[in-house]
């Protein structure tokens, strides 16, 4: 057996090397799985990790798409990471994402077909507000009644999904859609569209906002007293109370920020890549972002990288599916493996492995 | 609208069946969380149970063996979680979510050969004349064995946690692993056992869906039941009998809203379909507001990894 | 910096050799985008059967590729673009929610043909739409349901209130009523296309209300499994044949058979005769198939149902033929008048006699 020995200070080398080690391990294990499924493991691995970035047939399109796919993940994960650091568990970002899209789309569609330039900023504000409102429900229930925020935020995802369906079928349904569900296409109405800002880069307002969020959260955590309070509340709740941190204020703040960011992500998706409110508008970004937040060790820069890596496996996975005929289930399992390995080797930064027969706890 | 057409006895009987998968999975997760471990991979373990249960039940033509295999399948998947979080000290929230992703993918790969195959039926328990007692017979004596088993398991977990030394140790590990370690208990081993139990229970719950509720395999058959099970644990404030309450409440409202529709109640359907979630939140708010001081009741070490620093 | 360009150069070389091998073959490439997994046993499964039929029909002349579980939101456009980039000649997008993405990508790839299922937008000459007249099958099922019910209550498990589903409810009810004037229909909206446990609960709730025939418009076999537990109740296969529940409770089925259409359209691409179209075929074209009517149905009912099927196929009977009134009693179709396709595609009302409201 082996035992883990805590390092006096985290190893910088291993902090940087573990993700690479994890990817290599995943390639070996995943390659094995692909071989069992009867596919050439080398081709499969190359299709997933290499082709989206460098293949001449796809790369010019797929590379910018990395940002499109990673943008909402990063944006939501940044918001979640603040709460997670403070021990506040918002599991319902998916619901806040949906509500942001609904509020934002509704605000814009109210003015259809006006061409006023103020409409898009208004929609952005409405989107953030929608996500914020939805996150305030668990926040207020927790501060007023001490109701567990995990449960409330999670169940509200399902409520938001029902609302989304009824909006797509009712209030927000496109009058020109011949009775079919789904709103007007917001990305095709110039006033509300969230297009690529520079053609061929994948940068849209949502990606820009995600980058701003990364920087802002980095500064907040490093330099601002609030960032210190958040870290303190998570690491030493009792000390935080003595230091005068108001836990209720922190709950409202963290849930509010994460809700607003998730709402923004929803708004930028509904006006950009997705284009419209439809029954199945949400596609799991809110849940995937939780993984991204932890893969990035709740650190803004880490989240940025983790978001890009997740996006790569999605896009590469898509290529592998139709180029090689791999079932989507195999890609899911592959992503699961990658996460397992990333998490498994993560401790090498903080611990040293000793082989031997010491007394394991 | 004719609400009298809804027979309460039949309604209760069907909510008992509807609640079984989430009840089993939630009971398992309760034990896991009592030991201080937060495993968010319930959905993944349930669906592994669903596919393993169905595959073995079909191959061996025995629902009993199917359920055994389902428990083993769920436990096997949870072993990955246990290894990562207990030995390698990985983050529990992320590992749990990854487990769900992995479980959904793997189950679908295993299930490819079983789409559209009917498993052998799980028979009802035969209570003889008891079945014909009006009302009570319908509610209590017309179910398959797993319905009773799920209640028995809750009773067993309750007794274990409350009256036995093993239960005391489990709770101690969940409340303060450092103290438990100082007292000489093997924190990691105890947690490993709890995680395996949680996996097995989730597997059973999944198999109840694929072998009894909807006897078949299709991709994604659990359709989010694992998440509801997680919510029910919190709803229950980590108390076994409240799992029964929570699962019956949730299952009951789900079944009731469909019954109301079938009976022609004129309530807007979008609100009806949200009602199970909203009412669950509401009941929890009332319960948590009511008890002045007995705060959240969560195990103190929940989600925190343990490493013996010596 | 230098190292990076070196890497990129190597990548380029590697990619080019691969692209070269891909270019070497001049097979026609037919690609499919699915909203669910091919193991769903229903909607996506049937489309995939269509893909297999295409492969079988053309053998070496075509190459097929597919991608399953593609969400309808933001991901669809990327998946379609990547497919087009990979050299697909024709792409079938098999869910309503891909409509705008299909048209957007079609604009960028004028040489690639796009076929969108169940939609109505054809904004570019290389976009065609196709759908099947499922309501024709519902008319046949409704006839069987009306004859078979003993309690005079039939149930309908509906997914979402969209025209296609409402057509199905109306067609079922009209034809059940025609053969059994006492019949009533209870509709349960599940608000999901696929949630086996919920579908089973919905079936159970209907059975408890005395319903003994259930039609479903959701995709799993769960309602049939529930019916199997209650003797004397019957149901129908939906989307796929669901033959494992023969001879009862599954007494017949509506099968989405996309194979004839897919073979026809891929063939047109190979021949160079492909043109934009708006296909909406039913029993006659083979898109809607009535699965075997089992011996659980009396011979005269079976004959009646088959006669209706044949009349619809021959074009001598339209399932929506007047006189028909809307639910509120306002006239819709006069004696002998048949519904226009426009009316059907936008159907948002129940016909007279159905209780309850369509959720808005």
Coordinates of C-alpha atoms in Angstrom, one line a residue, chain A:
Chain A
X1 CA 0.0 0.0 0.0
X2 CA 1.0 3.6 -0.2
X3 CA 0.5 6.5 2.1
X4 CA 0.1 10.2 1.5
X5 CA 2.2 12.7 3.3
X6 CA 1.2 16.3 3.4
X7 CA 3.7 18.7 1.9
X8 CA 4.6 21.6 4.0
X9 CA 3.8 23.9 1.1
X10 CA 2.0 23.0 -2.1
X11 CA 4.3 21.9 -4.9
X12 CA 4.3 24.4 -7.7
X13 CA 5.7 21.8 -10.1
X14 CA 3.0 19.2 -9.4
X15 CA 0.2 21.9 -9.4
X16 CA 1.2 22.5 -13.0
X17 CA 2.0 19.0 -14.0
X18 CA -1.1 17.2 -12.7
X19 CA -3.5 18.3 -15.4
X20 CA -1.0 17.0 -18.1
X21 CA -0.5 13.8 -16.2
X22 CA -4.3 13.4 -16.0
X23 CA -4.8 13.9 -19.7
X24 CA -2.1 11.3 -20.5
X25 CA -3.7 8.8 -18.1
X26 CA -7.1 9.5 -19.7
X27 CA -5.7 8.9 -23.1
X28 CA -4.4 5.5 -22.0
X29 CA -7.6 4.4 -20.3
X30 CA -9.9 6.0 -22.9
X31 CA -7.8 4.5 -25.7
X32 CA -8.4 1.1 -24.1
X33 CA -12.1 1.7 -24.0
X34 CA -12.1 2.8 -27.6
X35 CA -10.1 -0.3 -28.6
X36 CA -12.7 -2.5 -26.8
X37 CA -15.4 -0.7 -28.8
X38 CA -13.5 -1.7 -31.9
X39 CA -12.1 1.7 -32.9
X40 CA -8.5 2.7 -33.5
X41 CA -7.6 4.3 -30.2
X42 CA -4.9 6.6 -31.6
X43 CA -7.3 8.0 -34.2
X44 CA -10.0 8.5 -31.6
X45 CA -7.7 10.3 -29.2
X46 CA -6.3 12.5 -31.9
X47 CA -9.8 13.3 -33.1
X48 CA -10.8 14.4 -29.6
X49 CA -7.8 16.4 -28.5
X50 CA -6.0 17.4 -31.7
X51 CA -8.5 17.9 -34.6
X52 CA -10.6 20.6 -33.1
X53 CA -7.5 22.7 -32.6
X54 CA -5.3 21.8 -35.6
X55 CA -7.1 19.8 -38.2
X56 CA -7.2 21.9 -41.4
X57 CA -10.6 20.7 -42.2
X58 CA -12.2 21.7 -38.9
X59 CA -9.8 23.9 -36.9
X60 CA -10.6 27.2 -38.4
X61 CA -14.2 26.7 -37.4
X62 CA -13.8 24.6 -34.3
X63 CA -11.1 26.6 -32.5
X64 CA -13.3 29.7 -32.1
X65 CA -16.1 27.4 -31.1
X66 CA -14.1 26.5 -28.1
X67 CA -14.7 30.0 -26.7
X68 CA -18.4 29.8 -27.6
X69 CA -18.8 26.6 -25.7
X70 CA -16.5 27.5 -22.8
X71 CA -17.9 31.1 -22.4
X72 CA -21.1 30.2 -20.5
X73 CA -19.4 27.4 -18.5
X74 CA -16.7 29.8 -17.3
X75 CA -19.2 32.6 -16.6
X76 CA -21.4 30.4 -14.4
X77 CA -18.5 28.6 -12.8
X78 CA -16.9 31.9 -11.7
X79 CA -20.1 32.9 -9.9
X80 CA -20.5 29.5 -8.3
X81 CA -16.8 29.4 -7.1
X82 CA -17.4 32.4 -4.9
X83 CA -20.2 30.7 -3.1
X84 CA -18.4 27.3 -3.0
X85 CA -15.4 29.0 -1.3
X86 CA -17.7 30.4 1.4
X87 CA -19.5 27.1 1.9
X88 CA -22.6 28.2 0.2
X89 CA -24.0 25.6 -2.1
X90 CA -25.8 26.8 -5.2
X91 CA -26.5 23.6 -7.1
X92 CA -29.3 25.3 -9.1
X93 CA -27.3 27.4 -11.6
X94 CA -29.2 25.6 -14.4
X95 CA -32.4 27.1 -13.2
X96 CA -30.9 30.6 -12.9
X97 CA -29.5 30.2 -16.4
X98 CA -33.0 29.4 -17.7
X99 CA -34.6 32.3 -15.8
X100 CA -32.0 34.7 -17.1
X101 CA -32.8 33.7 -20.6
X102 CA -36.6 34.0 -20.0
X103 CA -36.4 37.4 -18.4
X104 CA -33.9 38.7 -21.0
X105 CA -35.9 37.4 -23.9
X106 CA -39.1 38.7 -22.6
X107 CA -37.7 42.2 -22.0
X108 CA -36.4 42.3 -25.6
X109 CA -39.5 40.8 -27.2
X110 CA -41.7 43.3 -25.5
X111 CA -40.2 45.9 -27.9
X112 CA -40.3 43.8 -31.0
X113 CA -39.6 45.0 -33.8
X114 CA -38.2 48.2 -32.5
X115 CA -34.6 49.0 -33.5
X116 CA -33.7 51.1 -30.4
X117 CA -30.1 50.5 -29.4
X118 CA -30.9 50.6 -25.7
X119 CA -32.9 47.4 -26.0
X120 CA -29.9 45.0 -25.9
X121 CA -28.4 46.6 -22.7
X122 CA -31.9 46.4 -21.2
X123 CA -32.1 42.7 -22.0
X124 CA -28.7 42.1 -20.5
X125 CA -29.9 43.8 -17.3
X126 CA -33.1 41.8 -17.3
X127 CA -31.2 38.6 -17.8
X128 CA -28.9 39.3 -14.9
X129 CA -32.0 40.3 -12.9
X130 CA -33.8 37.1 -13.8
X131 CA -31.0 34.9 -12.6
X132 CA -30.5 37.0 -9.5
X133 CA -34.2 36.8 -8.5
X134 CA -34.2 33.0 -8.9
X135 CA -31.1 32.8 -6.7
X136 CA -32.6 35.1 -4.1
X137 CA -35.3 32.5 -3.4
X138 CA -32.9 30.1 -1.8
X139 CA -30.9 33.0 -0.3
X140 CA -33.9 34.5 1.5
X141 CA -35.2 31.1 2.5
X142 CA -31.9 30.3 4.0
X143 CA -31.3 33.6 5.8
X144 CA -34.9 33.9 7.1
X145 CA -35.9 30.3 7.7
X146 CA -32.5 28.4 7.6
X147 CA -33.8 26.3 4.8
X148 CA -31.1 24.3 3.1
X149 CA -30.0 26.1 -0.1
X150 CA -28.9 22.9 -1.8
X151 CA -32.4 21.5 -1.8
X152 CA -34.2 24.8 -2.8
X153 CA -31.8 25.7 -5.6
X154 CA -31.9 22.2 -7.0
X155 CA -35.7 21.9 -6.9
X156 CA -36.1 25.3 -8.5
X157 CA -34.3 24.0 -11.6
X158 CA -37.3 21.8 -12.2
X159 CA -39.7 24.6 -11.6
X160 CA -37.7 26.8 -14.0
X161 CA -37.9 24.0 -16.6
X162 CA -41.7 23.9 -16.3
X163 CA -41.8 27.7 -16.7
X164 CA -39.5 27.5 -19.7
X165 CA -41.9 25.0 -21.4
X166 CA -44.9 27.1 -20.6
X167 CA -43.2 30.2 -21.9
X168 CA -42.1 28.5 -25.1
X169 CA -45.7 27.3 -25.6
X170 CA -47.5 30.3 -24.3
X171 CA -46.5 33.8 -23.5
X172 CA -43.3 34.0 -25.5
X173 CA -44.4 31.8 -28.4
X174 CA -43.6 33.4 -31.8
X175 CA -46.8 34.7 -33.3
X176 CA -45.4 33.9 -36.8
X177 CA -44.5 30.3 -35.8
X178 CA -47.8 28.7 -36.9
X179 CA -48.6 27.3 -33.4
X180 CA -45.3 25.6 -33.0
X181 CA -43.5 26.1 -29.7
X182 CA -40.5 28.5 -29.4
X183 CA -40.0 32.2 -29.4
X184 CA -39.0 34.5 -32.2
X185 CA -35.3 34.0 -33.1
X186 CA -33.5 36.7 -31.2
X187 CA -30.2 36.2 -33.0
X188 CA -31.9 37.0 -36.3
X189 CA -33.3 40.3 -35.0
X190 CA -30.5 42.8 -35.2
X191 CA -31.6 44.7 -32.1
X192 CA -31.3 41.7 -29.8
X193 CA -28.7 39.7 -31.5
X194 CA -25.5 38.7 -29.8
X195 CA -23.2 38.0 -32.8
X196 CA -19.5 37.3 -33.1
X197 CA -17.9 40.7 -32.4
X198 CA -14.9 39.9 -34.6
X199 CA -15.6 37.4 -37.3
X200 CA -13.8 34.1 -36.9
X201 CA -12.9 34.5 -33.3
X202 CA -16.0 33.1 -31.6
X203 CA -15.9 36.2 -29.3
X204 CA -19.4 37.3 -28.5
X205 CA -20.6 39.5 -25.6
X206 CA -21.0 36.4 -23.4
X207 CA -17.4 35.4 -23.9
X208 CA -16.2 39.0 -23.2
X209 CA -18.3 39.0 -20.0
X210 CA -16.8 35.7 -19.0
X211 CA -13.3 37.1 -19.3
X212 CA -14.2 40.2 -17.4
X213 CA -15.7 37.9 -14.7
X214 CA -12.5 36.0 -14.5
X215 CA -10.4 39.1 -14.0
X216 CA -12.9 40.7 -11.6
X217 CA -13.1 37.6 -9.4
X218 CA -9.3 37.3 -9.4
X219 CA -9.0 40.8 -8.1
X220 CA -11.8 40.4 -5.6
X221 CA -10.3 37.3 -4.1
X222 CA -6.8 38.6 -4.0
X223 CA -7.2 42.2 -3.1
X224 CA -10.6 43.0 -1.7
X225 CA -11.7 42.6 1.9
X226 CA -14.8 40.9 0.6
X227 CA -12.8 38.2 -1.1
X228 CA -10.9 37.7 2.1
X229 CA -14.2 37.3 4.0
X230 CA -15.4 34.8 1.5
X231 CA -12.3 32.7 1.9
X232 CA -12.3 33.0 5.6
X233 CA -16.0 32.0 5.9
X234 CA -15.3 28.8 3.9
X235 CA -12.0 27.8 5.6
X236 CA -12.7 28.9 9.2
X237 CA -16.4 29.8 9.8
X238 CA -16.0 30.4 13.4
X239 CA -13.0 32.7 12.9
X240 CA -15.0 34.5 10.3
X241 CA -17.8 35.3 12.8
X242 CA -15.2 36.7 15.2
X243 CA -13.8 38.8 12.5
X244 CA -17.2 40.4 12.0
X245 CA -18.3 38.6 8.8
X246 CA -22.0 38.7 8.6
X247 CA -22.9 35.2 7.3
X248 CA -26.4 36.2 6.1
X249 CA -24.9 39.0 4.1
X250 CA -22.4 36.6 2.5
X251 CA -25.2 34.2 1.6
X252 CA -27.2 36.9 -0.1
X253 CA -24.2 38.2 -1.9
X254 CA -22.7 34.9 -3.1
X255 CA -26.0 33.5 -4.3
X256 CA -26.9 36.8 -5.8
X257 CA -23.7 37.1 -7.8
X258 CA -23.7 33.5 -8.9
X259 CA -27.4 33.8 -9.9
X260 CA -26.8 37.0 -11.8
X261 CA -23.8 35.5 -13.7
X262 CA -25.8 32.4 -14.6
X263 CA -28.6 34.6 -15.7
X264 CA -26.2 36.6 -17.9
X265 CA -24.9 33.3 -19.4
X266 CA -28.5 32.3 -20.2
X267 CA -29.2 35.7 -21.8
X268 CA -26.1 35.6 -24.0
X269 CA -26.9 32.1 -25.1
X270 CA -30.5 32.8 -26.0
X271 CA -29.6 35.9 -28.0
X272 CA -26.6 34.2 -29.6
X273 CA -25.8 30.6 -30.2
X274 CA -29.2 29.2 -29.2
X275 CA -31.2 32.0 -30.7
X276 CA -34.5 31.4 -29.1
X277 CA -36.5 30.3 -26.1
X278 CA -37.6 26.7 -26.8
X279 CA -38.8 23.8 -24.6
X280 CA -35.3 22.3 -24.4
X281 CA -33.3 25.5 -24.5
X282 CA -31.1 24.6 -21.5
X283 CA -28.5 21.9 -22.2
X284 CA -26.9 21.3 -18.8
X285 CA -24.5 24.2 -18.7
X286 CA -25.5 24.9 -15.1
X287 CA -24.5 21.5 -13.9
X288 CA -21.4 21.2 -16.0
X289 CA -20.2 24.5 -14.6
X290 CA -20.1 22.9 -11.1
X291 CA -17.6 20.4 -12.4
X292 CA -15.7 23.2 -14.1
X293 CA -15.6 25.2 -10.9
X294 CA -14.0 22.4 -9.0
X295 CA -11.7 21.3 -11.7
X296 CA -10.4 24.8 -11.7
X297 CA -9.8 24.4 -7.9
X298 CA -12.2 27.3 -7.4
X299 CA -9.5 29.6 -8.7
X300 CA -10.4 32.1 -11.5
X301 CA -7.5 31.2 -13.7
X302 CA -8.0 27.5 -13.1
X303 CA -11.7 27.9 -14.0
X304 CA -10.7 29.6 -17.3
X305 CA -8.5 26.6 -18.2
X306 CA -10.9 24.0 -17.0
X307 CA -13.7 25.6 -19.0
X308 CA -11.6 25.5 -22.1
X309 CA -10.6 21.9 -21.5
X310 CA -14.2 20.8 -21.0
X311 CA -15.2 22.7 -24.1
X312 CA -12.5 20.8 -26.0
X313 CA -13.7 17.4 -24.9
X314 CA -17.3 18.4 -26.0
X315 CA -16.2 19.6 -29.4
X316 CA -13.6 16.9 -30.0
X317 CA -16.2 14.4 -28.7
X318 CA -18.7 15.6 -31.3
X319 CA -16.1 15.2 -34.1
X320 CA -15.2 11.7 -32.8
X321 CA -18.8 10.7 -32.8
X322 CA -19.6 11.3 -36.4
X323 CA -16.2 10.9 -37.9
X324 CA -15.6 7.5 -36.2
X325 CA -19.1 6.4 -35.4
X326 CA -18.5 6.3 -31.7
X327 CA -21.6 6.3 -29.6
X328 CA -22.2 9.5 -27.6
X329 CA -22.3 7.3 -24.5
X330 CA -18.6 6.5 -25.1
X331 CA -17.8 10.2 -25.1
X332 CA -19.7 10.7 -21.9
X333 CA -17.8 7.9 -20.3
X334 CA -14.6 9.3 -21.7
X335 CA -15.4 12.7 -20.2
X336 CA -16.2 11.0 -16.9
X337 CA -12.8 9.3 -17.0
X338 CA -11.0 12.5 -17.7
X339 CA -12.6 14.1 -14.7
X340 CA -11.8 11.1 -12.5
X341 CA -8.1 11.3 -13.5
X342 CA -7.9 15.1 -13.0
X343 CA -9.4 14.7 -9.6
X344 CA -7.4 11.7 -8.7
X345 CA -4.0 13.2 -9.4
X346 CA -5.0 16.6 -8.0
X347 CA -3.6 15.7 -4.6
X348 CA -0.1 15.4 -5.9
X349 CA 0.2 19.2 -5.4
X350 CA -0.5 19.0 -1.7
X351 CA 0.7 15.5 -0.9
X352 CA 3.7 13.3 -1.4
X353 CA 3.2 9.6 -2.1
X354 CA 5.2 7.2 0.1
X355 CA 5.3 3.6 -0.7
X356 CA 5.5 1.3 2.3
X357 CA 3.5 -0.5 4.9
X358 CA 2.8 2.3 7.2
X359 CA -0.4 2.4 9.2
X360 CA -3.1 3.7 6.9
X361 CA -5.8 5.6 8.7

